[in-house]
PDB file of C-alpha atoms and ligand atoms in Angstrom:
ATOM      1  CA  MET A   1       2.328  22.531  -1.917  1.00 67.00           C
ATOM      2  CA  ASN A   2       4.049  20.824  -4.867  1.00 79.00           C
ATOM      3  CA  LYS A   3       2.055  18.909  -7.474  1.00 88.00           C
ATOM      4  CA  PRO A   4       0.655  15.677  -5.935  1.00 92.00           C
ATOM      5  CA  GLN A   5       2.865  12.694  -6.688  1.00 95.00           C
ATOM      6  CA  ARG A   6       1.002   9.535  -7.608  1.00 97.00           C
ATOM      7  CA  ASP A   7       3.701   6.943  -6.975  1.00 98.00           C
ATOM      8  CA  VAL A   8       6.812   6.277  -4.996  1.00 98.00           C
ATOM      9  CA  THR A   9       9.441   3.542  -4.886  1.00 98.00           C
ATOM     10  CA  LEU A  10      11.543   2.702  -1.827  1.00 98.00           C
ATOM     11  CA  ARG A  11      14.875   0.978  -2.581  1.00 98.00           C
ATOM     12  CA  PHE A  12      17.186  -0.596  -0.013  1.00 98.00           C
ATOM     13  CA  LEU A  13      19.060  -3.780   0.912  1.00 97.00           C
ATOM     14  CA  ALA A  14      17.409  -6.475   3.074  1.00 97.00           C
ATOM     15  CA  GLU A  15      19.532  -6.569   6.229  1.00 96.00           C
ATOM     16  CA  PRO A  16      20.394  -9.487   8.574  1.00 94.00           C
ATOM     17  CA  GLN A  17      18.103  -7.979  11.245  1.00 94.00           C
ATOM     18  CA  ASP A  18      15.131  -8.686   8.919  1.00 93.00           C
ATOM     19  CA  VAL A  19      15.679 -12.464   8.839  1.00 91.00           C
ATOM     20  CA  ASN A  20      13.238 -15.087  10.178  1.00 89.00           C
ATOM     21  CA  PHE A  21      13.973 -18.559  11.609  1.00 88.00           C
ATOM     22  CA  GLY A  22      14.055 -20.014   8.102  1.00 89.00           C
ATOM     23  CA  GLY A  23      16.821 -17.674   6.951  1.00 90.00           C
ATOM     24  CA  LYS A  24      14.583 -15.552   4.706  1.00 95.00           C
ATOM     25  CA  VAL A  25      13.170 -12.072   5.290  1.00 96.00           C
ATOM     26  CA  HIS A  26      10.407 -12.042   7.895  1.00 96.00           C
ATOM     27  CA  GLY A  27       6.865 -11.428   6.547  1.00 96.00           C
ATOM     28  CA  GLY A  28       6.396  -8.808   9.267  1.00 96.00           C
ATOM     29  CA  ALA A  29       9.420  -6.890   7.961  1.00 97.00           C
ATOM     30  CA  VAL A  30       7.936  -6.944   4.448  1.00 98.00           C
ATOM     31  CA  MET A  31       4.617  -5.657   5.828  1.00 98.00           C
ATOM     32  CA  LYS A  32       6.418  -2.829   7.626  1.00 97.00           C
ATOM     33  CA  TRP A  33       8.158  -1.787   4.376  1.00 98.00           C
ATOM     34  CA  ILE A  34       4.773  -1.906   2.630  1.00 98.00           C
ATOM     35  CA  ASP A  35       3.248   0.340   5.311  1.00 98.00           C
ATOM     36  CA  LEU A  36       6.141   2.815   5.009  1.00 98.00           C
ATOM     37  CA  ALA A  37       5.825   2.940   1.212  1.00 98.00           C
ATOM     38  CA  ALA A  38       2.039   3.341   1.446  1.00 98.00           C
ATOM     39  CA  TYR A  39       2.528   6.219   3.892  1.00 98.00           C
ATOM     40  CA  ALA A  40       5.129   7.923   1.656  1.00 98.00           C
ATOM     41  CA  CYS A  41       2.809   7.516  -1.353  1.00 98.00           C
ATOM     42  CA  ALA A  42      -0.284   8.824   0.466  1.00 98.00           C
ATOM     43  CA  ALA A  43       1.621  11.729   2.032  1.00 98.00           C
ATOM     44  CA  GLY A  44       3.080  12.593  -1.404  1.00 98.00           C
ATOM     45  CA  TRP A  45      -0.366  12.567  -2.981  1.00 98.00           C
ATOM     46  CA  SER A  46      -2.265  14.417  -0.277  1.00 98.00           C
ATOM     47  CA  GLY A  47       0.424  16.644   1.231  1.00 97.00           C
ATOM     48  CA  ARG A  48      -0.927  15.576   4.618  1.00 97.00           C
ATOM     49  CA  TYR A  49      -0.208  13.199   7.474  1.00 98.00           C
ATOM     50  CA  CYS A  50      -1.957   9.891   6.809  1.00 98.00           C
ATOM     51  CA  VAL A  51      -2.862   6.764   8.745  1.00 98.00           C
ATOM     52  CA  THR A  52      -3.394   3.196   7.607  1.00 98.00           C
ATOM     53  CA  ALA A  53      -7.116   2.301   7.623  1.00 97.00           C
ATOM     54  CA  TYR A  54      -6.893  -1.050   5.874  1.00 96.00           C
ATOM     55  CA  ALA A  55      -4.319  -3.465   4.493  1.00 96.00           C
ATOM     56  CA  GLY A  56      -5.387  -6.579   2.668  1.00 93.00           C
ATOM     57  CA  GLY A  57      -5.128  -8.994  -0.177  1.00 93.00           C
ATOM     58  CA  ILE A  58      -1.517  -9.590   0.735  1.00 97.00           C
ATOM     59  CA  ARG A  59       0.137 -12.352  -1.239  1.00 97.00           C
ATOM     60  CA  PHE A  60       3.653 -13.488  -0.472  1.00 97.00           C
ATOM     61  CA  VAL A  61       4.607 -14.824  -3.899  1.00 97.00           C
ATOM     62  CA  ALA A  62       8.286 -15.593  -3.267  1.00 97.00           C
ATOM     63  CA  PRO A  63      10.733 -15.268  -0.354  1.00 97.00           C
ATOM     64  CA  ILE A  64      13.280 -12.443  -0.093  1.00 97.00           C
ATOM     65  CA  HIS A  65      16.869 -13.313   0.793  1.00 96.00           C
ATOM     66  CA  VAL A  66      19.006 -11.240   3.109  1.00 95.00           C
ATOM     67  CA  GLY A  67      21.311  -9.027   1.024  1.00 96.00           C
ATOM     68  CA  SER A  68      18.718  -8.658  -1.737  1.00 97.00           C
ATOM     69  CA  LEU A  69      18.074  -5.299  -3.296  1.00 98.00           C
ATOM     70  CA  VAL A  70      14.404  -4.632  -2.465  1.00 98.00           C
ATOM     71  CA  GLU A  71      12.076  -2.268  -4.318  1.00 98.00           C
ATOM     72  CA  VAL A  72       8.708  -1.397  -2.814  1.00 98.00           C
ATOM     73  CA  GLU A  73       6.525   0.346  -5.399  1.00 98.00           C
ATOM     74  CA  ALA A  74       3.361   2.124  -4.275  1.00 98.00           C
ATOM     75  CA  LYS A  75       0.825   3.942  -6.436  1.00 98.00           C
ATOM     76  CA  VAL A  76      -2.564   5.539  -5.972  1.00 98.00           C
ATOM     77  CA  ILE A  77      -5.317   3.615  -7.789  1.00 98.00           C
ATOM     78  CA  TYR A  78      -8.394   5.318  -6.281  1.00 98.00           C
ATOM     79  CA  THR A  79      -9.194   8.349  -4.153  1.00 98.00           C
ATOM     80  CA  GLY A  80     -12.329   8.869  -2.093  1.00 98.00           C
ATOM     81  CA  ASN A  81     -13.094  11.941  -0.012  1.00 98.00           C
ATOM     82  CA  SER A  82     -10.240  11.389   2.456  1.00 98.00           C
ATOM     83  CA  SER A  83      -9.001   7.931   1.539  1.00 98.00           C
ATOM     84  CA  MET A  84      -6.343   6.871  -0.936  1.00 98.00           C
ATOM     85  CA  HIS A  85      -6.332   3.285  -2.184  1.00 98.00           C
ATOM     86  CA  ILE A  86      -2.778   2.229  -2.907  1.00 98.00           C
ATOM     87  CA  ALA A  87      -1.551  -0.787  -4.867  1.00 98.00           C
ATOM     88  CA  LEU A  88       1.806  -2.069  -3.700  1.00 98.00           C
ATOM     89  CA  GLU A  89       4.284  -4.422  -5.230  1.00 98.00           C
ATOM     90  CA  VAL A  90       7.537  -5.649  -3.697  1.00 98.00           C
ATOM     91  CA  ASN A  91      10.273  -6.820  -6.069  1.00 98.00           C
ATOM     92  CA  ALA A  92      13.671  -8.128  -5.072  1.00 98.00           C
ATOM     93  CA  CYS A  93      16.881  -9.168  -6.771  1.00 97.00           C
ATOM     94  CA  ASP A  94      20.465 -10.106  -6.108  1.00 96.00           C
ATOM     95  CA  PRO A  95      22.266  -6.748  -6.551  1.00 96.00           C
ATOM     96  CA  LYS A  96      25.055  -8.557  -8.440  1.00 96.00           C
ATOM     97  CA  SER A  97      22.793 -10.092 -11.092  1.00 94.00           C
ATOM     98  CA  LEU A  98      19.751  -7.759 -10.965  1.00 87.00           C
ATOM     99  CA  ASN A  99      17.393 -10.717 -11.638  1.00 93.00           C
ATOM    100  CA  ARG A 100      14.364  -8.780 -10.418  1.00 95.00           C
ATOM    101  CA  ARG A 101      11.280 -10.790  -9.429  1.00 97.00           C
ATOM    102  CA  LEU A 102       7.930 -10.128  -7.780  1.00 98.00           C
ATOM    103  CA  THR A 103       7.841 -11.257  -4.140  1.00 98.00           C
ATOM    104  CA  THR A 104       4.744  -9.647  -2.603  1.00 98.00           C
ATOM    105  CA  HIS A 105       1.718  -7.566  -3.561  1.00 98.00           C
ATOM    106  CA  CYS A 106      -1.266  -6.095  -1.723  1.00 98.00           C
ATOM    107  CA  ILE A 107      -3.640  -3.149  -1.339  1.00 97.00           C
ATOM    108  CA  VAL A 108      -3.452  -0.561   1.449  1.00 98.00           C
ATOM    109  CA  ILE A 109      -5.969   2.190   2.190  1.00 98.00           C
ATOM    110  CA  MET A 110      -4.533   5.314   3.782  1.00 98.00           C
ATOM    111  CA  VAL A 111      -6.635   8.167   5.182  1.00 98.00           C
ATOM    112  CA  ALA A 112      -5.438  11.782   5.466  1.00 98.00           C
ATOM    113  CA  VAL A 113      -6.029  13.122   8.962  1.00 98.00           C
ATOM    114  CA  ASP A 114      -5.658  16.437  10.768  1.00 98.00           C
ATOM    115  CA  GLN A 115      -3.940  16.993  14.127  1.00 97.00           C
ATOM    116  CA  ASN A 116      -7.024  15.660  15.938  1.00 98.00           C
ATOM    117  CA  GLY A 117      -7.136  12.484  13.880  1.00 97.00           C
ATOM    118  CA  GLN A 118     -10.173  13.662  11.900  1.00 98.00           C
ATOM    119  CA  SER A 119     -10.256  12.659   8.258  1.00 98.00           C
ATOM    120  CA  GLU A 120      -9.434  15.392   5.753  1.00 98.00           C
ATOM    121  CA  GLN A 121     -10.155  15.818   2.063  1.00 98.00           C
ATOM    122  CA  VAL A 122      -7.501  14.734  -0.450  1.00 98.00           C
ATOM    123  CA  PRO A 123      -6.941  15.748  -4.095  1.00 98.00           C
ATOM    124  CA  GLN A 124      -8.884  13.529  -6.470  1.00 98.00           C
ATOM    125  CA  TRP A 125      -6.994  11.166  -8.717  1.00 97.00           C
ATOM    126  CA  ILE A 126      -8.527  10.762 -12.168  1.00 97.00           C
ATOM    127  CA  PRO A 127      -7.498   7.676 -14.147  1.00 97.00           C
ATOM    128  CA  LYS A 128      -6.336   8.503 -17.671  1.00 96.00           C
ATOM    129  CA  THR A 129      -4.717   5.499 -19.324  1.00 97.00           C
ATOM    130  CA  GLU A 130      -6.533   2.225 -20.025  1.00 98.00           C
ATOM    131  CA  ALA A 131      -4.395   0.502 -17.368  1.00 97.00           C
ATOM    132  CA  ASP A 132      -5.298   3.221 -14.825  1.00 97.00           C
ATOM    133  CA  LYS A 133      -9.001   2.870 -15.637  1.00 98.00           C
ATOM    134  CA  LYS A 134      -8.841  -0.904 -15.138  1.00 98.00           C
ATOM    135  CA  GLN A 135      -7.109  -0.514 -11.763  1.00 97.00           C
ATOM    136  CA  HIS A 136      -9.597   2.162 -10.697  1.00 97.00           C
ATOM    137  CA  ALA A 137     -12.534  -0.098 -11.640  1.00 97.00           C
ATOM    138  CA  SER A 138     -10.926  -2.951  -9.742  1.00 97.00           C
ATOM    139  CA  ALA A 139     -10.531  -0.723  -6.649  1.00 97.00           C
ATOM    140  CA  VAL A 140     -14.276   0.079  -6.793  1.00 97.00           C
ATOM    141  CA  LYS A 141     -15.115  -3.628  -7.102  1.00 97.00           C
ATOM    142  CA  LEU A 142     -12.832  -4.483  -4.175  1.00 96.00           C
ATOM    143  CA  MET A 143     -14.620  -1.860  -2.042  1.00 95.00           C
ATOM    144  CA  GLU A 144     -17.899  -3.699  -2.592  1.00 96.00           C
ATOM    145  CA  MET A 145     -16.287  -7.028  -1.771  1.00 95.00           C
ATOM    146  CA  ARG A 146     -14.744  -5.621   1.432  1.00 94.00           C
ATOM    147  CA  LYS A 147     -18.171  -4.379   2.515  1.00 94.00           C
ATOM    148  CA  GLN A 148     -19.482  -7.944   2.307  1.00 95.00           C
ATOM    149  CA  ILE A 149     -16.423  -9.353   4.106  1.00 93.00           C
ATOM    150  CA  GLY A 150     -16.814  -6.681   6.814  1.00 91.00           C
ATOM    151  CA  GLU A 151     -20.452  -7.640   7.367  1.00 94.00           C
ATOM    152  CA  GLU A 152     -19.517 -11.331   7.535  1.00 94.00           C
ATOM    153  CA  MET A 153     -16.724 -10.640  10.043  1.00 93.00           C
ATOM    154  CA  GLN A 154     -18.937  -8.555  12.312  1.00 94.00           C
ATOM    155  CA  ILE A 155     -19.654 -11.578  14.553  1.00 94.00           C
ATOM    156  CA  PHE A 156     -15.956 -11.711  15.518  1.00 94.00           C
ATOM    157  CA  VAL A 157     -15.849  -8.139  16.823  1.00 89.00           C
ATOM    158  CA  GLU A 158     -19.155  -7.905  18.721  1.00 73.00           C
TER     159      GLU A 158
HETATM  160  C1  PKZ B   1       1.765  13.836  13.649  1.00 96.72           C
HETATM  161  C2  PKZ B   1       2.768  14.025  12.526  1.00 96.72           C
HETATM  162  C3  PKZ B   1       3.921  13.093  12.556  1.00 96.72           C
HETATM  163  C4  PKZ B   1       4.666  12.988  11.268  1.00 96.72           C
HETATM  164  C5  PKZ B   1       5.706  11.971  11.377  1.00 96.72           C
HETATM  165  C6  PKZ B   1       5.974  11.275  10.114  1.00 96.72           C
HETATM  166  C7  PKZ B   1       6.097   9.818  10.380  1.00 96.72           C
HETATM  167  C8  PKZ B   1       6.722   9.089   9.227  1.00 96.72           C
HETATM  168  C9  PKZ B   1       6.647   7.607   9.414  1.00 96.72           C
HETATM  169  C10 PKZ B   1       5.344   7.094   8.967  1.00 96.72           C
HETATM  170  C11 PKZ B   1       5.353   5.642   9.026  1.00 96.72           C
HETATM  171  C12 PKZ B   1       4.136   5.083   8.424  1.00 96.72           C
HETATM  172  C13 PKZ B   1       2.973   5.460   9.208  1.00 96.72           C
HETATM  173  C14 PKZ B   1       1.807   4.699   8.769  1.00 96.72           C
HETATM  174  C15 PKZ B   1       0.623   5.152   9.511  1.00 96.72           C
HETATM  175  C16 PKZ B   1       0.339   4.319  10.686  1.00 96.72           C
HETATM  176  O1  PKZ B   1       0.975   3.377  11.030  1.00 96.72           O
HETATM  177  S1  PKZ B   1      -1.030   4.762  11.518  1.00 96.72           S
HETATM  178  C17 PKZ B   1      -1.280   3.450  12.683  1.00 96.72           C
HETATM  179  C18 PKZ B   1      -2.325   2.492  12.250  1.00 96.72           C
HETATM  180  N1  PKZ B   1      -3.534   3.136  11.887  1.00 96.72           N
HETATM  181  C19 PKZ B   1      -4.349   3.760  12.778  1.00 96.72           C
HETATM  182  O2  PKZ B   1      -4.066   3.869  13.942  1.00 96.72           O
HETATM  183  C20 PKZ B   1      -5.634   4.314  12.240  1.00 96.72           C
HETATM  184  C21 PKZ B   1      -6.775   4.041  13.204  1.00 96.72           C
HETATM  185  N2  PKZ B   1      -8.042   4.411  12.600  1.00 96.72           N
HETATM  186  C22 PKZ B   1      -8.485   5.674  12.577  1.00 96.72           C
HETATM  187  O3  PKZ B   1      -7.863   6.586  13.104  1.00 96.72           O
HETATM  188  C23 PKZ B   1      -9.815   5.915  11.919  1.00 96.72           C
HETATM  189  O4  PKZ B   1     -10.502   4.691  11.775  1.00 96.72           O
HETATM  190  C24 PKZ B   1      -9.667   6.578  10.510  1.00 96.72           C
HETATM  191  C25 PKZ B   1      -8.775   5.744   9.572  1.00 96.72           C
HETATM  192  C26 PKZ B   1      -9.091   7.984  10.637  1.00 96.72           C
HETATM  193  C27 PKZ B   1     -11.037   6.667   9.872  1.00 96.72           C
HETATM  194  O5  PKZ B   1     -11.895   7.236  10.818  1.00 96.72           O
HETATM  195  P1  PKZ B   1     -13.468   7.334  10.563  1.00 96.72           P
HETATM  196  O6  PKZ B   1     -14.102   7.868  11.782  1.00 96.72           O
HETATM  197  O7  PKZ B   1     -13.966   6.044   9.966  1.00 96.72           O
HETATM  198  O8  PKZ B   1     -13.474   8.499   9.487  1.00 96.72           O
HETATM  199  P2  PKZ B   1     -14.492   8.730   8.312  1.00 96.72           P
HETATM  200  O9  PKZ B   1     -14.410  10.195   7.994  1.00 96.72           O
HETATM  201  O10 PKZ B   1     -15.831   8.121   8.582  1.00 96.72           O
HETATM  202  O11 PKZ B   1     -13.860   7.893   7.095  1.00 96.72           O
HETATM  203  C28 PKZ B   1     -12.702   8.362   6.498  1.00 96.72           C
HETATM  204  C29 PKZ B   1     -12.358   7.451   5.343  1.00 96.72           C
HETATM  205  O12 PKZ B   1     -11.786   6.254   5.855  1.00 96.72           O
HETATM  206  C30 PKZ B   1     -12.338   5.157   5.139  1.00 96.72           C
HETATM  207  N3  PKZ B   1     -12.258   4.003   6.013  1.00 96.72           N
HETATM  208  C31 PKZ B   1     -12.488   3.986   7.346  1.00 96.72           C
HETATM  209  N4  PKZ B   1     -12.300   2.733   7.818  1.00 96.72           N
HETATM  210  C32 PKZ B   1     -11.942   1.969   6.761  1.00 96.72           C
HETATM  211  C33 PKZ B   1     -11.624   0.591   6.601  1.00 96.72           C
HETATM  212  N5  PKZ B   1     -11.595  -0.254   7.607  1.00 96.72           N
HETATM  213  N6  PKZ B   1     -11.309   0.145   5.376  1.00 96.72           N
HETATM  214  C34 PKZ B   1     -11.306   0.973   4.318  1.00 96.72           C
HETATM  215  N7  PKZ B   1     -11.592   2.303   4.394  1.00 96.72           N
HETATM  216  C35 PKZ B   1     -11.919   2.782   5.619  1.00 96.72           C
HETATM  217  C36 PKZ B   1     -13.764   5.588   4.828  1.00 96.72           C
HETATM  218  O13 PKZ B   1     -14.308   4.841   3.754  1.00 96.72           O
HETATM  219  C37 PKZ B   1     -13.546   7.041   4.472  1.00 96.72           C
HETATM  220  O14 PKZ B   1     -13.137   7.122   3.119  1.00 96.72           O
HETATM  221  P3  PKZ B   1     -13.575   8.408   2.221  1.00 96.72           P
HETATM  222  O15 PKZ B   1     -14.986   8.189   1.818  1.00 96.72           O
HETATM  223  O16 PKZ B   1     -13.393   9.634   3.047  1.00 96.72           O
HETATM  224  O17 PKZ B   1     -12.619   8.390   1.074  1.00 96.72           O
END
């Protein structure tokens, strides 16, 4: 296997088929792009097939217009035994003016699985730069917060 790749960026044009009733790109389309980028990032890091275990903290900061050049950036910010925590950012711009702006961001957790859907070990990512260390620490903090949210939400799934 090649050296694990920490990040990936998908680049494409928002097409008319992605539009919602308000004339902007549908939130569901953005979430699909995010899932695809998270998968490509996790697969590139682990060299394995991966599934989405969690997606959260999504914030739609600004709408995306049809015809925009969209960039979905995904990067590993934490690895567990089989999980990869991935920070995603979606930026868009008019391809004529290249006035790039943030439209959406969130966190996705992907898990590497074998052919039977059992979780498999992934290479560990070790933060090196100050920015990496901050993001890693934030991922650990978010894990704790999700545990509390999960416990609170238990009444809705029983
Ligand atoms: C076949 C080849 C075709 C190739 C073709 C290519 C196709 C190219 C197109 C691809 C396009 C994009 C594809 C996207 C991928 C889908 O869209 S997948 C569809 C949506 N996702 C699913 O269906 C996943 C359903 N869930 C599961 O299967 C299981 O819950 C999981 C995720 C495997 C975990 O199972 P589990 O029994 O909890 O496993 P366990 O070993 O206890 O935990 C594993 C890890 O998951 C973590 N975890 C589990 N649940 C959670 C949670 N809710 N929150 C956070 N972490 C969690 C644990 O903390 C643990 O982390 P580590 O400590 O190991 O780091």
